[in-house]
Amino acid sequence: MKTKTFLVSLFALAIFYACKNESKQAIEARRPEAPTKVDSKTEGTTKGYNKNRNPYFGETHLHTGWSFDEAIYNVKLGPENTYRHARGEKVLHPNGDTVQLKLPLDFMVVSDHAEYLGVLVRMYDPTDPLSKHPMAKAIVGSGNDLDASTKAFYGLVSQTIQPDGSTKPDETLNSPELKRTIWDEYIKITDKYNDPGKFTTLVGYEWSSQPNMNNQHRNVIFRSSSNLPVPFSYFDSQHPEDLWKWMDTQRDNGHTLLAIPHNGNLSNGTMFSMTDSFGNPITYEYAQARMRNEKLTEIIQTKGQSETHPLMAPNDEFAGFEIWTKPVAGPGVVKIKEGNYVRNAFSNGLVLEKSIGVNPFKYGVVGGGDIHTSIVSHEEYAHTGEHNLKSSSPKARLLINAPNEPSKIEQGTAGLSNVWAEENTRESIYDALERKETWGTSGPRIITRIFAGYDFGNTQPGDENWAEIGYQKGVPMGADMKENTNDKPVQLMVYALKGPNSGNLDRIQVVKGWLDASGENHTKIYDVAWSGDRKIDAAGKLPPVGNTVDIRDASYTNTIGSSELKTKWTDPDFDASQPAYYYLRVIEIPTPRWSTYDAKALGIAPPKDFPSTIQERAWSSPIWYNPD
């Protein structure tokens, strides 16, 4: 539906420049809502303030040389390098290259490991007392030798990072005084780069519990940087329940914080298990504590996606996206269990809510990086690897696989965490994370928006006031639906706009999960908006969009797909008595995967055992319907 406002100009510019695939104007053109003027009643807001909220793109999971497993691989670059890179400056990669993002990010969370935070990197400074620590010789002496660094890494892990009860953290490296000093410096650096209205930094860290190699990691993020406590680490407890208790204590002390679990796909079924970390059935109190402290979960990062798996969703043609098959460390394969995947968690949460009264898995979603180079590597065409010595060159990524390490070909680029917020400030960005008005992407800056209600009248997505109507008559992504007083079917307004420097859009899908009268959960995927004149076939499938990728040249054209997709969709299978959730999955046309760009640079064919193309995507946080 056409509108006669300035918004038309914004959309026209966005589409034009998106097709060009390169443009400075595209930075602003990508915003589908025209910024409103600052309300005179609102104090302390920035010039871009918009009561109906703007889209902001950021990163909530990235490591620097202040993480032990980065410093040990000869990375000495700290958080300052990351903040400068994220805001668009030219910076150094640990391999010595100069790198720069085509477009700066809007916000950044550096989340270095709490365990030995900022300690090992100090060993490289001969004037620092820690350079004389017995561990320093192996760490610093390994230099650029991958095998020596890996040996030092596993020695550290076996001795102190994965204690079996008989080993404890090194008292010198884990002393309260040292941790306090380093944490205060960490906060000071984060504050230095916070620039309200232009670039936001939030203080965060990673709690890195991994009992029996089952990933339980969480990123902890604070709303403010004032008087923050020293991080709670794996050294304090391996149980997430204890992390939540610590977070509750900090909340009682006046701090506002949340945790984001990540890499459920590598948890061997434990991340979204139907039991707690002690093996006991989930209780009402457990579910309350989890949802009080964990509003979001990471749906994708460099170690693969955690939405679903072909074995979990055999009828989902897009389920085989960016699958990671090997443990992060050591031999073997990842166990494929439903407790690994976000979609299963959404569905099982409905079952648990019916049983105990609370859904412990009512998560919003974000993307993440988990890149260990201090560099935000989210662009397929400019991927610089996940680790320094392991994967920081095309040769290392495609031709060299370190012993006992996962294939570097399985690594993906970083995902992005994105929010709808009134302005680009710490408070506004954090509050968007807290209320789950978030979406994740596999790297591109796809703008995604959804409102759910029961009757939006004549309003269509993209109208001048559609967001205002969406908030008035419905709810945004991440929210619980309003009471269905007239038993009307759920109606969704959905919208997606391609990102600059990426492929056109293939389709928008609605993923629905629901609980039937007998307590069984179900899922169904609906194609609701798509490019071109394709038709749903007799089997209910939408034909593929096509493929313009030239594998040998690592190039593609945006001659298929659409720059923008939108529709208003009413659930044809709605039952007002059944609890349900809805989330969007936005799919791009095929484009070259980073491994294809690397193959071109090396003058070789792309790896035969892995896809040469990728259909990048975005996932919205779910909207939840409950008849009660």
XYZ file of C-alpha atoms in Angstrom:
628
model
C 0.000 0.000 0.000
C 1.471 3.315 -1.085
C 1.861 6.180 1.326
C 2.285 9.877 0.648
C 4.823 10.701 3.276
C 8.519 11.093 3.693
C 8.578 7.355 4.471
C 8.130 6.638 0.758
C 11.330 8.499 0.059
C 13.142 6.522 2.724
C 11.965 3.230 1.282
C 12.750 4.267 -2.272
C 16.260 5.282 -1.281
C 16.732 2.078 0.685
C 15.662 -0.096 -2.231
C 17.722 1.848 -4.755
C 20.899 1.789 -2.696
C 20.374 -1.776 -1.537
C 20.333 -2.853 -5.183
C 23.502 -0.842 -5.725
C 24.907 -2.914 -2.843
C 27.304 -0.108 -1.826
C 26.355 3.310 -0.483
C 26.877 5.612 2.431
C 23.272 6.816 2.132
C 22.164 3.219 2.698
C 23.164 3.568 6.333
C 20.222 5.877 6.905
C 18.018 4.522 4.134
C 17.858 1.161 5.896
C 15.663 2.596 8.613
C 11.970 2.062 7.783
C 10.723 4.518 10.386
C 11.440 8.204 9.909
C 12.978 9.524 13.148
C 10.562 11.740 15.021
C 11.520 14.971 16.715
C 12.481 14.819 20.349
C 9.415 15.251 22.521
C 9.811 18.412 24.573
C 8.571 16.458 27.591
C 11.397 13.945 27.248
C 14.649 14.987 28.850
C 18.083 13.656 28.046
C 17.150 12.024 24.735
C 19.284 12.168 21.620
C 18.507 13.772 18.272
C 17.438 10.467 16.705
C 14.800 9.722 19.360
C 11.725 7.948 17.969
C 8.838 6.972 20.223
C 7.914 4.217 17.740
C 11.516 2.964 17.874
C 14.385 2.641 15.412
C 16.279 -0.493 14.330
C 19.808 -0.749 15.715
C 22.402 -3.369 14.779
C 24.997 -4.625 17.238
C 27.048 -7.441 18.694
C 26.539 -9.010 22.122
C 29.277 -11.649 22.080
C 32.899 -11.001 21.151
C 36.292 -11.801 22.687
C 39.560 -9.903 22.798
C 43.057 -10.648 24.058
C 41.627 -10.215 27.549
C 40.108 -13.713 27.194
C 42.470 -16.504 28.260
C 41.759 -18.596 25.147
C 42.620 -15.648 22.920
C 45.762 -14.447 24.682
C 47.123 -17.981 24.643
C 46.964 -17.882 20.828
C 49.081 -14.747 20.679
C 46.327 -12.129 20.607
C 47.355 -9.001 22.487
C 44.645 -6.654 21.174
C 42.132 -5.654 23.829
C 38.613 -4.180 24.037
C 39.701 -0.810 22.619
C 40.508 -2.477 19.302
C 37.029 -4.012 19.217
C 35.182 -0.792 20.015
C 37.139 1.130 17.393
C 36.487 -1.552 14.796
C 32.775 -1.767 15.621
C 32.301 1.985 15.258
C 33.864 1.905 11.783
C 37.555 2.704 12.203
C 40.464 0.978 10.482
C 42.159 -1.289 13.011
C 44.698 -4.103 13.183
C 43.760 -7.756 13.020
C 46.004 -9.997 15.173
C 47.477 -11.429 11.967
C 48.820 -7.960 11.081
C 46.250 -7.025 8.433
C 44.331 -3.758 8.516
C 40.572 -4.296 8.550
C 37.503 -2.046 8.471
C 33.756 -2.648 8.388
C 31.854 -1.328 5.373
C 29.217 -0.031 7.775
C 29.744 0.670 11.492
C 27.642 -1.049 14.120
C 25.282 0.856 16.388
C 26.194 -0.872 19.664
C 28.748 -3.294 21.049
C 29.143 -5.661 24.009
C 32.621 -7.081 24.566
C 32.124 -10.313 26.499
C 35.519 -11.662 27.500
C 35.657 -14.773 29.684
C 35.336 -14.059 33.408
C 37.829 -16.849 34.117
C 41.282 -15.200 34.267
C 39.837 -12.044 32.686
C 42.644 -9.845 31.383
C 45.341 -11.882 33.149
C 47.170 -13.883 30.499
C 47.588 -10.929 28.138
C 49.592 -9.163 30.858
C 52.200 -11.907 30.710
C 53.376 -10.524 27.368
C 54.511 -7.320 29.115
C 57.993 -7.951 30.585
C 57.486 -5.098 33.057
C 54.357 -6.710 34.516
C 54.889 -9.010 37.533
C 52.642 -11.598 35.869
C 55.297 -12.075 33.177
C 57.298 -13.919 35.848
C 54.456 -16.326 36.651
C 55.341 -20.002 36.010
C 52.565 -20.223 33.414
C 53.940 -17.284 31.405
C 56.814 -19.173 29.802
C 54.533 -21.653 28.009
C 52.016 -19.006 27.001
C 54.356 -16.285 25.797
C 56.988 -18.700 24.520
C 54.556 -20.410 22.136
C 54.430 -17.227 20.025
C 52.906 -17.926 16.606
C 53.429 -21.668 16.900
C 49.928 -23.165 16.714
C 50.932 -26.556 18.107
C 52.787 -25.012 21.044
C 49.882 -22.667 21.788
C 47.398 -25.524 21.606
C 49.523 -27.582 23.991
C 49.655 -24.642 26.415
C 45.883 -24.172 26.042
C 45.011 -27.770 26.882
C 47.441 -27.693 29.759
C 45.674 -24.652 31.182
C 42.217 -26.146 30.590
C 43.033 -29.464 32.231
C 44.697 -27.835 35.233
C 42.429 -24.933 36.068
C 39.603 -24.159 33.636
C 37.979 -27.606 33.935
C 38.682 -28.560 37.560
C 37.622 -32.057 38.581
C 37.342 -31.187 42.249
C 40.977 -31.848 43.020
C 42.309 -28.865 41.065
C 41.580 -25.244 41.814
C 42.155 -21.944 40.000
C 45.620 -20.480 40.366
C 45.517 -18.338 43.521
C 47.705 -15.599 42.070
C 45.814 -15.297 38.782
C 42.433 -15.528 40.510
C 43.139 -13.256 43.478
C 40.311 -10.875 44.475
C 42.605 -7.849 44.306
C 43.779 -8.622 40.768
C 40.246 -9.354 39.560
C 38.980 -6.060 40.990
C 41.786 -4.056 39.379
C 41.312 -5.609 35.955
C 37.500 -5.384 36.051
C 37.642 -1.674 36.924
C 39.954 -1.097 33.964
C 37.596 -3.091 31.731
C 34.660 -0.882 32.751
C 36.712 2.289 32.251
C 37.551 1.297 28.664
C 33.894 0.472 27.961
C 32.794 3.864 29.278
C 35.438 5.625 27.187
C 33.848 4.481 23.927
C 30.215 5.009 24.870
C 28.856 7.875 22.742
C 25.093 8.379 23.326
C 23.162 8.855 20.109
C 26.005 7.565 17.930
C 27.581 4.414 19.363
C 26.629 2.513 22.495
C 28.837 0.253 24.591
C 27.460 -1.948 27.357
C 29.506 -3.680 30.036
C 29.402 -7.461 29.761
C 31.357 -10.660 30.256
C 31.025 -14.409 29.673
C 30.366 -17.011 32.368
C 32.028 -20.052 30.792
C 30.722 -23.181 32.482
C 31.278 -26.350 30.441
C 30.908 -29.418 32.685
C 31.805 -32.651 30.885
C 32.267 -30.553 27.720
C 28.537 -29.719 27.669
C 28.288 -26.044 26.789
C 26.462 -23.943 29.393
C 27.991 -20.552 28.583
C 26.125 -17.323 29.284
C 26.931 -13.708 28.471
C 26.049 -11.362 31.332
C 25.172 -7.757 30.389
C 24.660 -4.740 32.683
C 22.429 -1.720 32.037
C 24.799 0.645 33.828
C 28.532 0.745 34.521
C 28.308 2.211 38.009
C 29.819 0.308 40.970
C 29.600 -3.069 39.283
C 30.534 -6.257 41.168
C 33.440 -8.434 40.089
C 32.075 -11.064 37.654
C 30.716 -14.364 38.890
C 32.747 -17.008 37.037
C 32.886 -20.735 36.404
C 35.424 -20.828 39.221
C 32.597 -19.790 41.570
C 30.150 -22.414 40.289
C 29.445 -24.510 37.211
C 25.670 -24.400 37.812
C 23.502 -21.755 36.099
C 21.203 -21.809 39.133
C 24.049 -20.322 41.185
C 24.690 -17.693 38.533
C 21.020 -16.683 38.749
C 21.220 -16.465 42.545
C 24.222 -14.160 42.205
C 22.339 -12.079 39.631
C 19.330 -11.833 41.960
C 21.656 -10.579 44.687
C 23.050 -7.913 42.359
C 19.510 -6.898 41.460
C 18.731 -6.550 45.171
C 21.810 -4.314 45.380
C 20.383 -1.985 42.730
C 21.995 -3.355 39.552
C 20.063 -4.222 36.392
C 21.445 -7.160 34.417
C 20.525 -10.106 32.214
C 22.201 -13.254 30.907
C 22.150 -14.692 27.369
C 22.833 -18.435 26.962
C 24.633 -19.392 23.764
C 25.659 -22.387 21.660
C 22.810 -24.621 22.710
C 23.754 -26.658 19.648
C 26.946 -27.709 21.464
C 25.348 -28.502 24.828
C 24.658 -32.202 24.151
C 21.046 -31.646 25.154
C 21.702 -29.786 28.407
C 21.053 -26.129 27.489
C 17.278 -26.511 27.150
C 16.910 -29.731 29.109
C 13.629 -30.637 30.820
C 15.630 -31.015 34.040
C 17.805 -28.609 35.995
C 21.606 -28.823 36.046
C 21.450 -31.299 38.945
C 19.191 -33.672 36.993
C 16.016 -32.802 38.900
C 12.680 -32.021 37.214
C 12.122 -28.343 36.467
C 10.105 -26.631 39.185
C 8.067 -23.441 39.323
C 10.865 -21.730 41.277
C 13.516 -22.810 38.752
C 11.430 -21.548 35.835
C 10.832 -18.209 37.544
C 14.537 -17.767 38.294
C 15.517 -18.621 34.718
C 13.061 -16.207 33.152
C 13.866 -13.486 35.672
C 17.517 -13.611 34.668
C 17.568 -14.897 31.084
C 15.342 -12.946 28.697
C 17.215 -13.861 25.515
C 19.071 -16.726 23.893
C 21.593 -16.760 21.068
C 20.185 -18.405 17.926
C 23.342 -18.256 15.781
C 27.063 -17.525 16.038
C 30.350 -18.600 14.476
C 29.935 -22.145 15.827
C 26.679 -22.704 13.972
C 22.991 -22.059 14.461
C 20.848 -23.334 17.322
C 17.392 -22.786 15.803
C 16.866 -26.391 14.705
C 18.433 -29.386 12.963
C 17.305 -31.623 10.076
C 16.903 -34.522 12.523
C 14.649 -32.359 14.693
C 12.718 -30.831 11.781
C 12.834 -33.236 8.793
C 10.112 -31.322 6.934
C 11.879 -27.968 7.245
C 13.729 -27.396 3.964
C 15.883 -24.682 5.568
C 16.831 -26.642 8.715
C 20.268 -27.664 7.428
C 21.702 -24.166 7.664
C 25.219 -23.722 9.148
C 25.422 -27.003 11.051
C 28.373 -27.524 13.422
C 29.171 -31.201 13.976
C 32.283 -31.441 16.164
C 32.975 -30.578 19.826
C 34.726 -27.270 20.430
C 37.697 -29.155 21.867
C 38.733 -32.761 21.587
C 37.635 -35.629 19.332
C 34.136 -36.974 18.710
C 30.883 -35.532 17.412
C 28.178 -33.302 18.844
C 25.178 -35.216 20.188
C 22.008 -34.197 18.357
C 19.345 -33.817 21.059
C 16.247 -31.664 21.288
C 17.689 -29.872 24.318
C 20.211 -28.272 21.929
C 17.729 -26.251 19.908
C 15.773 -23.066 20.432
C 12.666 -24.163 18.520
C 12.369 -27.308 20.632
C 12.791 -25.164 23.733
C 9.946 -22.892 22.631
C 7.672 -25.913 22.165
C 8.735 -27.706 25.337
C 8.214 -24.479 27.224
C 4.514 -24.636 26.361
C 4.359 -28.144 27.829
C 6.132 -27.078 31.008
C 3.937 -24.022 31.412
C 0.832 -26.205 31.338
C 2.409 -28.486 33.923
C 4.044 -26.090 36.400
C 2.494 -22.717 35.547
C 5.613 -20.999 34.167
C 7.412 -21.307 30.828
C 11.172 -21.419 31.531
C 12.019 -21.057 27.824
C 10.033 -17.957 26.854
C 13.108 -16.453 25.218
C 13.688 -13.667 22.772
C 16.502 -14.236 20.276
C 19.705 -12.486 19.229
C 22.638 -13.388 17.008
C 26.193 -13.478 18.275
C 29.804 -13.650 17.246
C 32.006 -15.583 19.676
C 34.843 -14.420 17.430
C 38.184 -14.628 19.288
C 40.264 -12.017 17.471
C 38.834 -8.707 18.791
C 37.384 -8.226 15.261
C 33.662 -8.197 14.401
C 33.705 -10.632 11.480
C 30.073 -10.731 10.312
C 30.563 -10.118 6.573
C 30.858 -13.214 4.328
C 32.930 -11.288 1.778
C 35.401 -10.116 4.439
C 35.559 -12.984 6.947
C 38.769 -12.916 8.991
C 38.341 -16.091 11.009
C 37.196 -17.120 14.467
C 40.634 -17.587 16.077
C 43.986 -15.952 15.408
C 46.479 -18.748 14.838
C 43.807 -21.303 13.941
C 41.811 -19.527 11.240
C 42.996 -15.982 10.494
C 43.876 -16.599 6.834
C 42.190 -18.322 3.872
C 44.927 -20.966 3.911
C 44.416 -21.733 7.588
C 40.646 -21.884 7.201
C 40.472 -24.071 4.106
C 43.704 -26.035 3.912
C 44.929 -26.553 7.499
C 43.003 -28.373 10.206
C 44.820 -28.470 13.540
C 44.923 -31.858 15.306
C 41.937 -32.388 17.613
C 40.324 -29.158 16.429
C 37.004 -28.788 14.585
C 37.220 -28.220 10.864
C 37.618 -24.533 10.230
C 35.308 -24.934 7.227
C 32.398 -25.435 9.625
C 32.882 -22.013 11.193
C 30.509 -19.319 10.110
C 30.773 -15.572 10.236
C 29.430 -13.738 13.273
C 25.728 -13.204 13.714
C 24.312 -9.825 14.727
C 22.100 -8.862 17.686
C 19.535 -6.224 16.767
C 16.930 -4.219 18.643
C 14.006 -1.870 18.185
C 14.771 1.006 20.549
C 13.796 4.650 20.963
C 17.365 5.880 20.644
C 20.955 4.709 20.564
C 21.760 4.932 24.262
C 22.710 2.399 26.912
C 19.363 2.662 28.632
C 17.281 2.344 25.477
C 19.343 -0.477 23.937
C 19.385 -2.440 27.197
C 15.645 -1.962 27.754
C 14.968 -3.327 24.257
C 17.034 -6.410 25.140
C 15.170 -6.729 28.424
C 11.707 -6.632 26.804
C 12.904 -8.965 24.005
C 12.093 -6.587 21.132
C 15.035 -8.141 19.338
C 15.975 -10.149 16.291
C 19.099 -11.981 15.217
C 20.699 -12.337 11.808
C 23.387 -14.605 10.396
C 25.415 -11.491 9.571
C 23.499 -9.215 7.166
C 21.662 -6.128 8.363
C 18.182 -7.368 7.447
C 15.535 -5.198 9.076
C 12.768 -7.382 10.499
C 9.559 -6.323 12.231
C 6.385 -8.029 13.397
C 3.247 -7.007 15.271
C 0.598 -9.468 16.457
C -3.009 -8.662 17.254
C -6.521 -9.719 16.361
C -7.697 -6.904 14.088
C -5.454 -4.209 12.583
C -8.262 -2.921 10.369
C -7.084 -1.421 7.093
C -3.520 -0.820 8.332
C -0.845 -2.495 6.233
C 2.871 -3.015 7.039
C 4.808 -0.056 5.662
C 1.995 2.462 6.071
C 3.009 5.780 7.563
C 1.572 4.946 10.981
C 1.745 1.162 10.938
C 4.161 0.912 13.867
C 2.017 3.218 15.989
C -1.067 1.140 15.157
C 0.918 -2.033 15.796
C 1.747 -0.935 19.330
C -1.816 0.311 19.979
C -3.737 -2.687 18.671
C -1.156 -5.408 19.095
C 2.234 -6.308 20.505
C 5.765 -6.396 19.019
C 8.253 -9.255 18.828
C 9.157 -10.735 22.191
C 5.850 -9.878 23.871
C 2.824 -11.786 25.188
C -0.356 -11.155 23.220
C -3.203 -9.188 24.709
C -6.346 -10.945 25.919
C -8.380 -12.474 23.092
C -11.782 -11.331 24.309
C -13.673 -12.252 21.111
C -11.833 -15.481 20.203
C -10.546 -13.941 16.976
C -7.665 -15.561 15.072
C -4.173 -14.163 15.484
C -3.260 -11.591 12.846
C 0.326 -10.638 12.089
C 1.755 -7.590 10.337
C 5.200 -8.627 9.074
C 7.908 -6.632 7.342
C 11.474 -7.184 6.109
C 13.954 -4.974 4.270
C 17.205 -6.317 2.830
C 20.461 -5.112 4.301
C 23.021 -3.014 2.459
C 25.852 -5.034 0.874
C 23.852 -8.280 0.928
C 21.453 -10.330 -1.153
C 17.840 -9.619 -1.955
C 15.123 -11.397 0.024
C 13.649 -14.747 -1.007
C 10.762 -15.046 1.455
C 9.328 -14.385 4.909
C 8.203 -17.411 6.879
C 6.089 -17.619 10.022
C 7.138 -20.470 12.306
C 4.263 -21.434 14.566
C 4.310 -23.817 17.512
C 1.275 -24.797 19.545
C 0.002 -27.181 22.209
C -3.090 -29.250 21.411
C -5.844 -30.320 23.799
C -4.037 -33.562 24.645
C -0.835 -31.728 25.604
C 1.145 -32.610 22.471
C 3.201 -29.863 20.828
C 3.286 -29.203 17.085
C 5.075 -26.874 14.692
C 4.245 -25.626 11.222
C 6.062 -23.286 8.852
C 4.088 -20.919 6.642
C 5.501 -19.034 3.642
C 3.647 -15.734 3.994
C 5.465 -13.281 1.682
C 7.878 -13.957 -1.161
C 9.528 -12.426 -4.190
C 8.456 -12.848 -7.811
C 5.366 -14.546 -9.182
C 5.946 -17.976 -7.652
C 2.942 -19.955 -6.449
C 2.531 -22.426 -3.587
C 2.351 -25.876 -5.202
C -0.075 -28.731 -4.505
C 2.250 -30.064 -1.794
C 2.150 -26.704 -0.010
C 5.714 -25.783 -0.997
C 7.004 -22.546 -2.471
C 9.437 -23.195 -5.360
C 13.071 -22.098 -4.831
C 13.883 -18.496 -5.666
C 16.725 -19.453 -8.027
C 20.469 -18.932 -7.851
C 22.667 -16.300 -9.527
C 25.937 -17.246 -7.783
C 29.033 -17.656 -9.948
C 31.035 -20.098 -7.794
C 34.336 -19.645 -9.609
C 34.146 -15.853 -9.413
C 32.562 -15.789 -5.939
C 29.945 -13.310 -7.129
C 26.183 -12.983 -7.495
C 23.606 -10.548 -8.841
C 20.484 -9.158 -7.205
C 18.403 -9.838 -10.317
C 16.168 -12.209 -8.361
C 14.469 -11.706 -5.026
C 13.061 -8.500 -3.584
C 14.512 -5.629 -1.612
C 11.433 -5.482 0.575
C 8.753 -7.973 1.626
C 5.663 -7.305 3.724
C 2.200 -8.664 4.329
C -0.669 -8.948 6.785
C -1.327 -12.599 7.594
C -4.102 -14.280 9.568
C -3.432 -17.700 11.067
C -5.635 -20.114 9.065
C -5.284 -22.873 11.688
C -5.913 -20.814 14.800
C -7.631 -22.386 17.809
C -8.325 -19.895 20.582
C -8.010 -22.639 23.222
C -4.447 -23.603 22.285
C -1.325 -21.792 23.571
C 1.044 -20.910 20.737
C 4.086 -18.927 19.666
C 4.940 -17.235 16.360
C 8.294 -16.040 15.048
C 9.578 -14.815 11.703
C 12.338 -16.344 9.634
C 13.458 -14.124 6.750
C 15.484 -15.863 4.033
C 17.826 -14.211 1.513
C 18.557 -15.397 -2.025
C 21.690 -17.572 -2.388
C 24.994 -15.693 -2.145
C 28.615 -16.919 -1.899
C 29.614 -18.351 1.471
C 32.868 -17.042 3.001
C 34.555 -20.330 2.073
C 33.827 -19.604 -1.600
C 35.405 -16.148 -1.313
C 38.425 -17.788 0.346
C 38.654 -20.422 -2.393
C 38.747 -17.698 -5.030
C 41.539 -15.923 -3.124
C 43.535 -19.177 -3.018
C 42.797 -20.062 -6.641
C 41.221 -23.393 -5.686
C 37.766 -24.948 -5.873
C 35.524 -24.519 -2.806
C 35.460 -27.440 -0.364
C 33.376 -30.296 -1.772
C 32.028 -31.350 1.614
C 30.375 -28.030 2.388
C 27.906 -25.719 0.593
C 29.459 -23.111 -1.692
C 26.478 -20.802 -1.267
C 24.521 -19.592 1.724
C 21.010 -18.242 2.191
C 21.569 -15.730 4.962
C 18.647 -15.083 7.245
C 17.039 -13.282 10.150
C 14.943 -14.604 13.041
C 12.583 -12.496 15.118
C 11.881 -13.062 18.777
C 8.630 -14.993 19.186
C 5.278 -13.540 20.106
C 3.391 -15.696 22.593
C -0.345 -16.436 22.662
C -1.884 -17.899 25.817
C -5.638 -18.508 26.134
C -5.330 -18.058 29.911
